[in-house]
PDB file of C-alpha atoms in Angstrom:
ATOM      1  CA  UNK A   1     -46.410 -21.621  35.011  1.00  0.00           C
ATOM      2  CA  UNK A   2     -44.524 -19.381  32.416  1.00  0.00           C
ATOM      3  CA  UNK A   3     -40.812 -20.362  31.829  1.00  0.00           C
ATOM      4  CA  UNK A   4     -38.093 -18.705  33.953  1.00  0.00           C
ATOM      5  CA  UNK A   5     -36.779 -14.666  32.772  1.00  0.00           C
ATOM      6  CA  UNK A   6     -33.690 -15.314  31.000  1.00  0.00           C
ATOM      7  CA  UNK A   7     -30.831 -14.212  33.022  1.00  0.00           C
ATOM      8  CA  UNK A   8     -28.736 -11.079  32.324  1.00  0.00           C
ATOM      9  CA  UNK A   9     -25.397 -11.153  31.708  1.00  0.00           C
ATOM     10  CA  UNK A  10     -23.584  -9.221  34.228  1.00  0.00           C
ATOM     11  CA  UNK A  11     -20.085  -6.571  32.190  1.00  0.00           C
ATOM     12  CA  UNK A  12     -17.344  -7.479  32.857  1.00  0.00           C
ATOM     13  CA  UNK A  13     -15.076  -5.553  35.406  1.00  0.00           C
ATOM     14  CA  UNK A  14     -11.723  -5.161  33.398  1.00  0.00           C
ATOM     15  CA  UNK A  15      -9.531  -3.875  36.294  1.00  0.00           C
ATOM     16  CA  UNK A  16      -6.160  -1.701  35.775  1.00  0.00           C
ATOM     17  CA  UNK A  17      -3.368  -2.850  37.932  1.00  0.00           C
ATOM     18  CA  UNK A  18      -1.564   0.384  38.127  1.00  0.00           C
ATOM     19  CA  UNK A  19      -2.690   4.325  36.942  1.00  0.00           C
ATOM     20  CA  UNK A  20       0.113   3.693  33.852  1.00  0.00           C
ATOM     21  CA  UNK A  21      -1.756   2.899  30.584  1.00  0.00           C
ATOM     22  CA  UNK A  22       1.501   2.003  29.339  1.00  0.00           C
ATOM     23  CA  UNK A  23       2.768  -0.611  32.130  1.00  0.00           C
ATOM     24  CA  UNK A  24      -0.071  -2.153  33.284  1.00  0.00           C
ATOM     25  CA  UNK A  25      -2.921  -5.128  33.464  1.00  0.00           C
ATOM     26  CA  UNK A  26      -6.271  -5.454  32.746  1.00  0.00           C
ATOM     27  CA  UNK A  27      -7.738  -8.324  34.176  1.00  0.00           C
ATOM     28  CA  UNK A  28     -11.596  -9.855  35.313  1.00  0.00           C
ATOM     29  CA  UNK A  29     -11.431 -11.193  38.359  1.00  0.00           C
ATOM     30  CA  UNK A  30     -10.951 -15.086  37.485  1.00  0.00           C
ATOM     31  CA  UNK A  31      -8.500 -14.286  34.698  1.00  0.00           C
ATOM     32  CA  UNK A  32     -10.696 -15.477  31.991  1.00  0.00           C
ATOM     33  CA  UNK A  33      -9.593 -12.138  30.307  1.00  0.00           C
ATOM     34  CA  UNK A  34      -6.132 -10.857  31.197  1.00  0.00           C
ATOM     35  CA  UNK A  35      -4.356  -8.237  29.007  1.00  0.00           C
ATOM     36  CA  UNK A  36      -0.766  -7.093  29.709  1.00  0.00           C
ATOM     37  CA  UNK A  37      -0.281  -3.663  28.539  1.00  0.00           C
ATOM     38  CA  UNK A  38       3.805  -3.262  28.212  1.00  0.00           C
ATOM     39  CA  UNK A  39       6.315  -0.448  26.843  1.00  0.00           C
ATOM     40  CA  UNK A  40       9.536  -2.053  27.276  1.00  0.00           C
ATOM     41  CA  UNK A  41      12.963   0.209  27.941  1.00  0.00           C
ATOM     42  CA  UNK A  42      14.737  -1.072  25.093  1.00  0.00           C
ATOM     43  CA  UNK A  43      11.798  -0.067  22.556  1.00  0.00           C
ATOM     44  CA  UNK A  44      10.351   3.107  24.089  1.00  0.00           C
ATOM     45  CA  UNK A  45       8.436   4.108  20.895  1.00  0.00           C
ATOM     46  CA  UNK A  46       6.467   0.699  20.924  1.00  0.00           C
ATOM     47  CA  UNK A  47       3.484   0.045  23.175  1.00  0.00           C
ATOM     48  CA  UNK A  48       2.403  -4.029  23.260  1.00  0.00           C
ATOM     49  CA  UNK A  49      -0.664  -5.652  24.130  1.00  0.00           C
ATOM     50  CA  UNK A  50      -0.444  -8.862  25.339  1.00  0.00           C
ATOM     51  CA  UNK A  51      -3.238 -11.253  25.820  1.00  0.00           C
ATOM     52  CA  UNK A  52      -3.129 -14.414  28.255  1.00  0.00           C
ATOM     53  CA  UNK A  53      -4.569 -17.612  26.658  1.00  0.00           C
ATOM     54  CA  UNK A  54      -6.230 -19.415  29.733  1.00  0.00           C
ATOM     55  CA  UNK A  55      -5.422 -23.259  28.747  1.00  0.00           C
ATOM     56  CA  UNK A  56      -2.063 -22.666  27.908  1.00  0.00           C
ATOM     57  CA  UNK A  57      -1.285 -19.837  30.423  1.00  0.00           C
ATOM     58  CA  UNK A  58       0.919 -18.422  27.553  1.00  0.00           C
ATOM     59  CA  UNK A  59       1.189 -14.670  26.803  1.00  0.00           C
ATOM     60  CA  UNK A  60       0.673 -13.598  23.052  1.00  0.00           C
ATOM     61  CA  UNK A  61       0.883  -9.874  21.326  1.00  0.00           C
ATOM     62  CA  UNK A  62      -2.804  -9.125  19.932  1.00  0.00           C
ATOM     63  CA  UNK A  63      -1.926  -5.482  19.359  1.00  0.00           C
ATOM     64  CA  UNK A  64       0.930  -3.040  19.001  1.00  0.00           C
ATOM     65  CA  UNK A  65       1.095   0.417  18.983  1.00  0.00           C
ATOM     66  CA  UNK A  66       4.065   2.509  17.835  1.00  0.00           C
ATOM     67  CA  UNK A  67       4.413   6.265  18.782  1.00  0.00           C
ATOM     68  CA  UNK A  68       8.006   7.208  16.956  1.00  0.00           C
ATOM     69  CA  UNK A  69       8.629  10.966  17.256  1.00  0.00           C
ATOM     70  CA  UNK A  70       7.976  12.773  14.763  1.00  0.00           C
ATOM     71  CA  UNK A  71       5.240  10.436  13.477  1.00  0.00           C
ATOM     72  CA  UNK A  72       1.713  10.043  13.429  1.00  0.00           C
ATOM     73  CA  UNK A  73       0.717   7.092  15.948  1.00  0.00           C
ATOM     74  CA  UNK A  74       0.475   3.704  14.203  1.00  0.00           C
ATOM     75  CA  UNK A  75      -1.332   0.435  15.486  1.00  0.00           C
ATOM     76  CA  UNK A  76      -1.930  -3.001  14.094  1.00  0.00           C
ATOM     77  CA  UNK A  77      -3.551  -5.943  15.564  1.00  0.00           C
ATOM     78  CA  UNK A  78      -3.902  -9.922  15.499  1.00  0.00           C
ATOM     79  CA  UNK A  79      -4.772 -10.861  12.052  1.00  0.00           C
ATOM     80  CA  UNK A  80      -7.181 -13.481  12.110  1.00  0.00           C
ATOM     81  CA  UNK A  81      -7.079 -14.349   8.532  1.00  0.00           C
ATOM     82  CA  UNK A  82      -3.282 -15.169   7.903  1.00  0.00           C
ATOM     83  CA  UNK A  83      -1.713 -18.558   7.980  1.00  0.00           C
ATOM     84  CA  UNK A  84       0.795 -17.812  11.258  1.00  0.00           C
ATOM     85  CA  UNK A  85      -1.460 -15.786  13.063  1.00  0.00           C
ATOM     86  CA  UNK A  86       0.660 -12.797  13.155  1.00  0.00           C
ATOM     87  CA  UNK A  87      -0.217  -9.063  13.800  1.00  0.00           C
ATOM     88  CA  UNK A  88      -1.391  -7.667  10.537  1.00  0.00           C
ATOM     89  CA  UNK A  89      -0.180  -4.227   8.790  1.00  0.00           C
ATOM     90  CA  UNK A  90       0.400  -0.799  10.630  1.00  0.00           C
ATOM     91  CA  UNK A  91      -2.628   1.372   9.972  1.00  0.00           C
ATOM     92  CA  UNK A  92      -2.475   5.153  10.742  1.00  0.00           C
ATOM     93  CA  UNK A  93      -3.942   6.183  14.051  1.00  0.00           C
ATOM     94  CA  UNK A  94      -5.918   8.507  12.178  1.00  0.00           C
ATOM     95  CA  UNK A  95      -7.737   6.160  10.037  1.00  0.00           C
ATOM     96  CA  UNK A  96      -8.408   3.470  12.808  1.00  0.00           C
ATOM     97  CA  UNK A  97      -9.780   6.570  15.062  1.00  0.00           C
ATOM     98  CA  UNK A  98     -11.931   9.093  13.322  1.00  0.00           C
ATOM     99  CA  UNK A  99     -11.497  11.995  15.958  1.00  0.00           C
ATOM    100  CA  UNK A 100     -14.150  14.165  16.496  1.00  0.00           C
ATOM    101  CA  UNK A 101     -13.259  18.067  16.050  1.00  0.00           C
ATOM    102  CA  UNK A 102     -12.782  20.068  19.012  1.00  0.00           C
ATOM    103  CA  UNK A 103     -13.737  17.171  21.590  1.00  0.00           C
ATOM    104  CA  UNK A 104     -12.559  14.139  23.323  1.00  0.00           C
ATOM    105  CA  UNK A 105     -14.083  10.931  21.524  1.00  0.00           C
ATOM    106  CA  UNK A 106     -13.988   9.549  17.966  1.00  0.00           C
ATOM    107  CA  UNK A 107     -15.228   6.650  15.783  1.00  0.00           C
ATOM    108  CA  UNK A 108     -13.718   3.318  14.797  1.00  0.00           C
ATOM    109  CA  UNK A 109     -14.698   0.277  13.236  1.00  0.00           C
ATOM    110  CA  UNK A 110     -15.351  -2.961  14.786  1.00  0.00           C
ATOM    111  CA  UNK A 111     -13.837  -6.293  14.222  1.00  0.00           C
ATOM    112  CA  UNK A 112     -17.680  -6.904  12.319  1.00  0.00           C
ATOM    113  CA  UNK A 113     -17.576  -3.879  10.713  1.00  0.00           C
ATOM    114  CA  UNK A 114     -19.575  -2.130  12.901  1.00  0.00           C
ATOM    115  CA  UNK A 115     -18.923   1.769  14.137  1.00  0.00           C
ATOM    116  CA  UNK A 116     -18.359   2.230  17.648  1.00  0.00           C
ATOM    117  CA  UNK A 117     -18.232   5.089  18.899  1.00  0.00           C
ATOM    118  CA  UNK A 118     -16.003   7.090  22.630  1.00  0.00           C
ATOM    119  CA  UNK A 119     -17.675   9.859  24.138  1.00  0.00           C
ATOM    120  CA  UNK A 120     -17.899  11.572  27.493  1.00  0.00           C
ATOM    121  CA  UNK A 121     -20.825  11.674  29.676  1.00  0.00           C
ATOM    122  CA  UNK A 122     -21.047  13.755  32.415  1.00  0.00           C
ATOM    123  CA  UNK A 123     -17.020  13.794  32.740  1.00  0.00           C
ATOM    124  CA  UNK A 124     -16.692   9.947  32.228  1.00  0.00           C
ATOM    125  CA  UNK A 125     -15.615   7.955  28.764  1.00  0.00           C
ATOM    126  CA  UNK A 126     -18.065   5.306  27.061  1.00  0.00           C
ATOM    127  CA  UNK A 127     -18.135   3.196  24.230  1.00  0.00           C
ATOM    128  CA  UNK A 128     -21.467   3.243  22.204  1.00  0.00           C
ATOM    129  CA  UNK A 129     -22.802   1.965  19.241  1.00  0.00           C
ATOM    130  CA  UNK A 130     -22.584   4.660  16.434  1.00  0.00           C
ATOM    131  CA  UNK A 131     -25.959   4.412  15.286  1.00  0.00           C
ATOM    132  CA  UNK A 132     -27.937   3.649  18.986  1.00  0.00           C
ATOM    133  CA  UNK A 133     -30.760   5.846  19.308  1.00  0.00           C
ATOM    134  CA  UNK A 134     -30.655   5.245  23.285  1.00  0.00           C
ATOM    135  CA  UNK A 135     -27.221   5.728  23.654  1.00  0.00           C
ATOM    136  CA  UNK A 136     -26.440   2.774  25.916  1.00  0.00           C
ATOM    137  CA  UNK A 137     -22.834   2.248  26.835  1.00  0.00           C
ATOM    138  CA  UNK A 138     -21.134  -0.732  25.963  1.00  0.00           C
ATOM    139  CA  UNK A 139     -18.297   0.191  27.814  1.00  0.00           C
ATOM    140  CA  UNK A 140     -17.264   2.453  30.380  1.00  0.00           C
ATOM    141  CA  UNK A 141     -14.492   4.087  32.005  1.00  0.00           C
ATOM    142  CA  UNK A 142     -14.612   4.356  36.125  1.00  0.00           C
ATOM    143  CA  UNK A 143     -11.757   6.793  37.535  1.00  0.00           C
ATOM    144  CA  UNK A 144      -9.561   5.373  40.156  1.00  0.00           C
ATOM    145  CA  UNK A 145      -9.838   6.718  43.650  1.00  0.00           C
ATOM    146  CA  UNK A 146      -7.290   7.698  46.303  1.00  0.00           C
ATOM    147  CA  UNK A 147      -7.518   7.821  50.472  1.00  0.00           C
ATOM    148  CA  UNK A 148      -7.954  11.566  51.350  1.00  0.00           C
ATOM    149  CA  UNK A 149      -6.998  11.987  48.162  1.00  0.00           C
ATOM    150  CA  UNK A 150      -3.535  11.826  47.849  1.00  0.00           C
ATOM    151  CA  UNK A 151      -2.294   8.840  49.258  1.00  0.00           C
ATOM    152  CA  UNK A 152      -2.882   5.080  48.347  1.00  0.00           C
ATOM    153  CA  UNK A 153      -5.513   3.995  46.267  1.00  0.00           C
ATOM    154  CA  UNK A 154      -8.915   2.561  47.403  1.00  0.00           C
ATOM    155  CA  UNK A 155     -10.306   1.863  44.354  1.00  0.00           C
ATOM    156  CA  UNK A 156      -8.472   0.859  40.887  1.00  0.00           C
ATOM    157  CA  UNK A 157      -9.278   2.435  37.882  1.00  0.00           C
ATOM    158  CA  UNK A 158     -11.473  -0.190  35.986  1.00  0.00           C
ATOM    159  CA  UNK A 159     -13.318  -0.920  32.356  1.00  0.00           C
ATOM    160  CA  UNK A 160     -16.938  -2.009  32.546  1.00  0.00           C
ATOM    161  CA  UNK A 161     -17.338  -3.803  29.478  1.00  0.00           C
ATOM    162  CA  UNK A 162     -20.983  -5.381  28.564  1.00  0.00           C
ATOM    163  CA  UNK A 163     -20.312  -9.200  27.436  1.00  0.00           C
ATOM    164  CA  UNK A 164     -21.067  -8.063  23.804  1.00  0.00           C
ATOM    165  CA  UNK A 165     -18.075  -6.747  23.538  1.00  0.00           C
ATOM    166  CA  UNK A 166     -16.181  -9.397  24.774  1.00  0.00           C
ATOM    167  CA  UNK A 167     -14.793 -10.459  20.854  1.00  0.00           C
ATOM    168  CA  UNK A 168     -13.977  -6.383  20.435  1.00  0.00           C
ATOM    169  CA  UNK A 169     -11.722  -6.191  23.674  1.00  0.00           C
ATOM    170  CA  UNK A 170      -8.132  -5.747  21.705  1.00  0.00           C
ATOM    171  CA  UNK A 171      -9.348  -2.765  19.796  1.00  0.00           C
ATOM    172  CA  UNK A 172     -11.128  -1.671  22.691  1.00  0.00           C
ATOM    173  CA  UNK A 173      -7.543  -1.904  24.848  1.00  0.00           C
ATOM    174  CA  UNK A 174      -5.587  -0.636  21.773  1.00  0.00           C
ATOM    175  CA  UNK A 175      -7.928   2.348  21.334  1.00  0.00           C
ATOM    176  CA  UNK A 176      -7.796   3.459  24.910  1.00  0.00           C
ATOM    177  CA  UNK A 177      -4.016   3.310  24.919  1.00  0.00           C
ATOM    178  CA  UNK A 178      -3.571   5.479  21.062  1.00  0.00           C
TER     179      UNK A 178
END
């Protein structure tokens, strides 16, 4: 009798808690990943992205994102590699995202070094892998849905997210919000 079919890995369902990308949540349903995604009144220019740590149940900045008027759009993220654990340097929007010309979508560079890639298909936003033939997403982008259409909603806006991307989710969260 041949071994069981390894099981697949269902995405992750990332939801949004309100239709603000500034002032909202993203969360899977057990809270394994929860993201708080906050612009407070006193520092209107600066976008934060908070990640909960499970164990501790503590809330910690992973990613920042600055839009001064006037300016180009600056973001910087947890920096692995320093002794504190801060957020590392600002880097221009532009040379995090390389937007495409004339379209929605760009490039950007993973935490590995690898080129991701937002499009739209057939109206909707993905995440791919620059160089994929086959053009499977990694991520998605599912639209929110209202009663009749204008009144409450009956669906929240969510992120499917494939479980390969679950070390990339900051710059995923941080790109979405830029």
């Amino acid at each position: 009798m041949p071994p069981p079919a390894k099981k697949i890995t269902p995405p992750h369902k990332l939801e949004f808690a309100t239709n603000s990308l500034r002032n909202t949540t993203l969360a899977v349903e057990d809270d394994r990943y929860y993201y708080e995604v906050v612009t407070r009144f006193w520092h209107p220019t600066v976008t934060k992205v908070n990640r909960l740590d499970p164990e501790t149940r503590e809330l910690r900045t992973v990613a920042e994102i600055d839009r001064t008027r006037g300016k180009e759009v600056k973001v910087r993220f947890l920096d692995s590699d320093s002794k504190d654990s801060g957020l590392g340097a600002w880097t221009k929007a532009s040379e995090f995202v390389k937007y495409d010309q004339g379209g929605v979508g760009g490039t950007f560079a993973g935490p590995k070094g690898e080129e991701y890639r937002w499009k739209t298909h057939n109206r909707k936003l993905e995440l791919i892998k620059a160089d994929d033939e086959e053009k499977n997403p990694l991520v998605k982008y599912h639209h929110y849905k209202r009663h009749l259409f204008v009144w409450r909603m009956s669906r929240h806006a969510w992120l499917e997210v494939k479980p390969e991307m679950s070390d990339s989710m900051e710059k995923i969260i941080g790109k979405s919000h830029s």
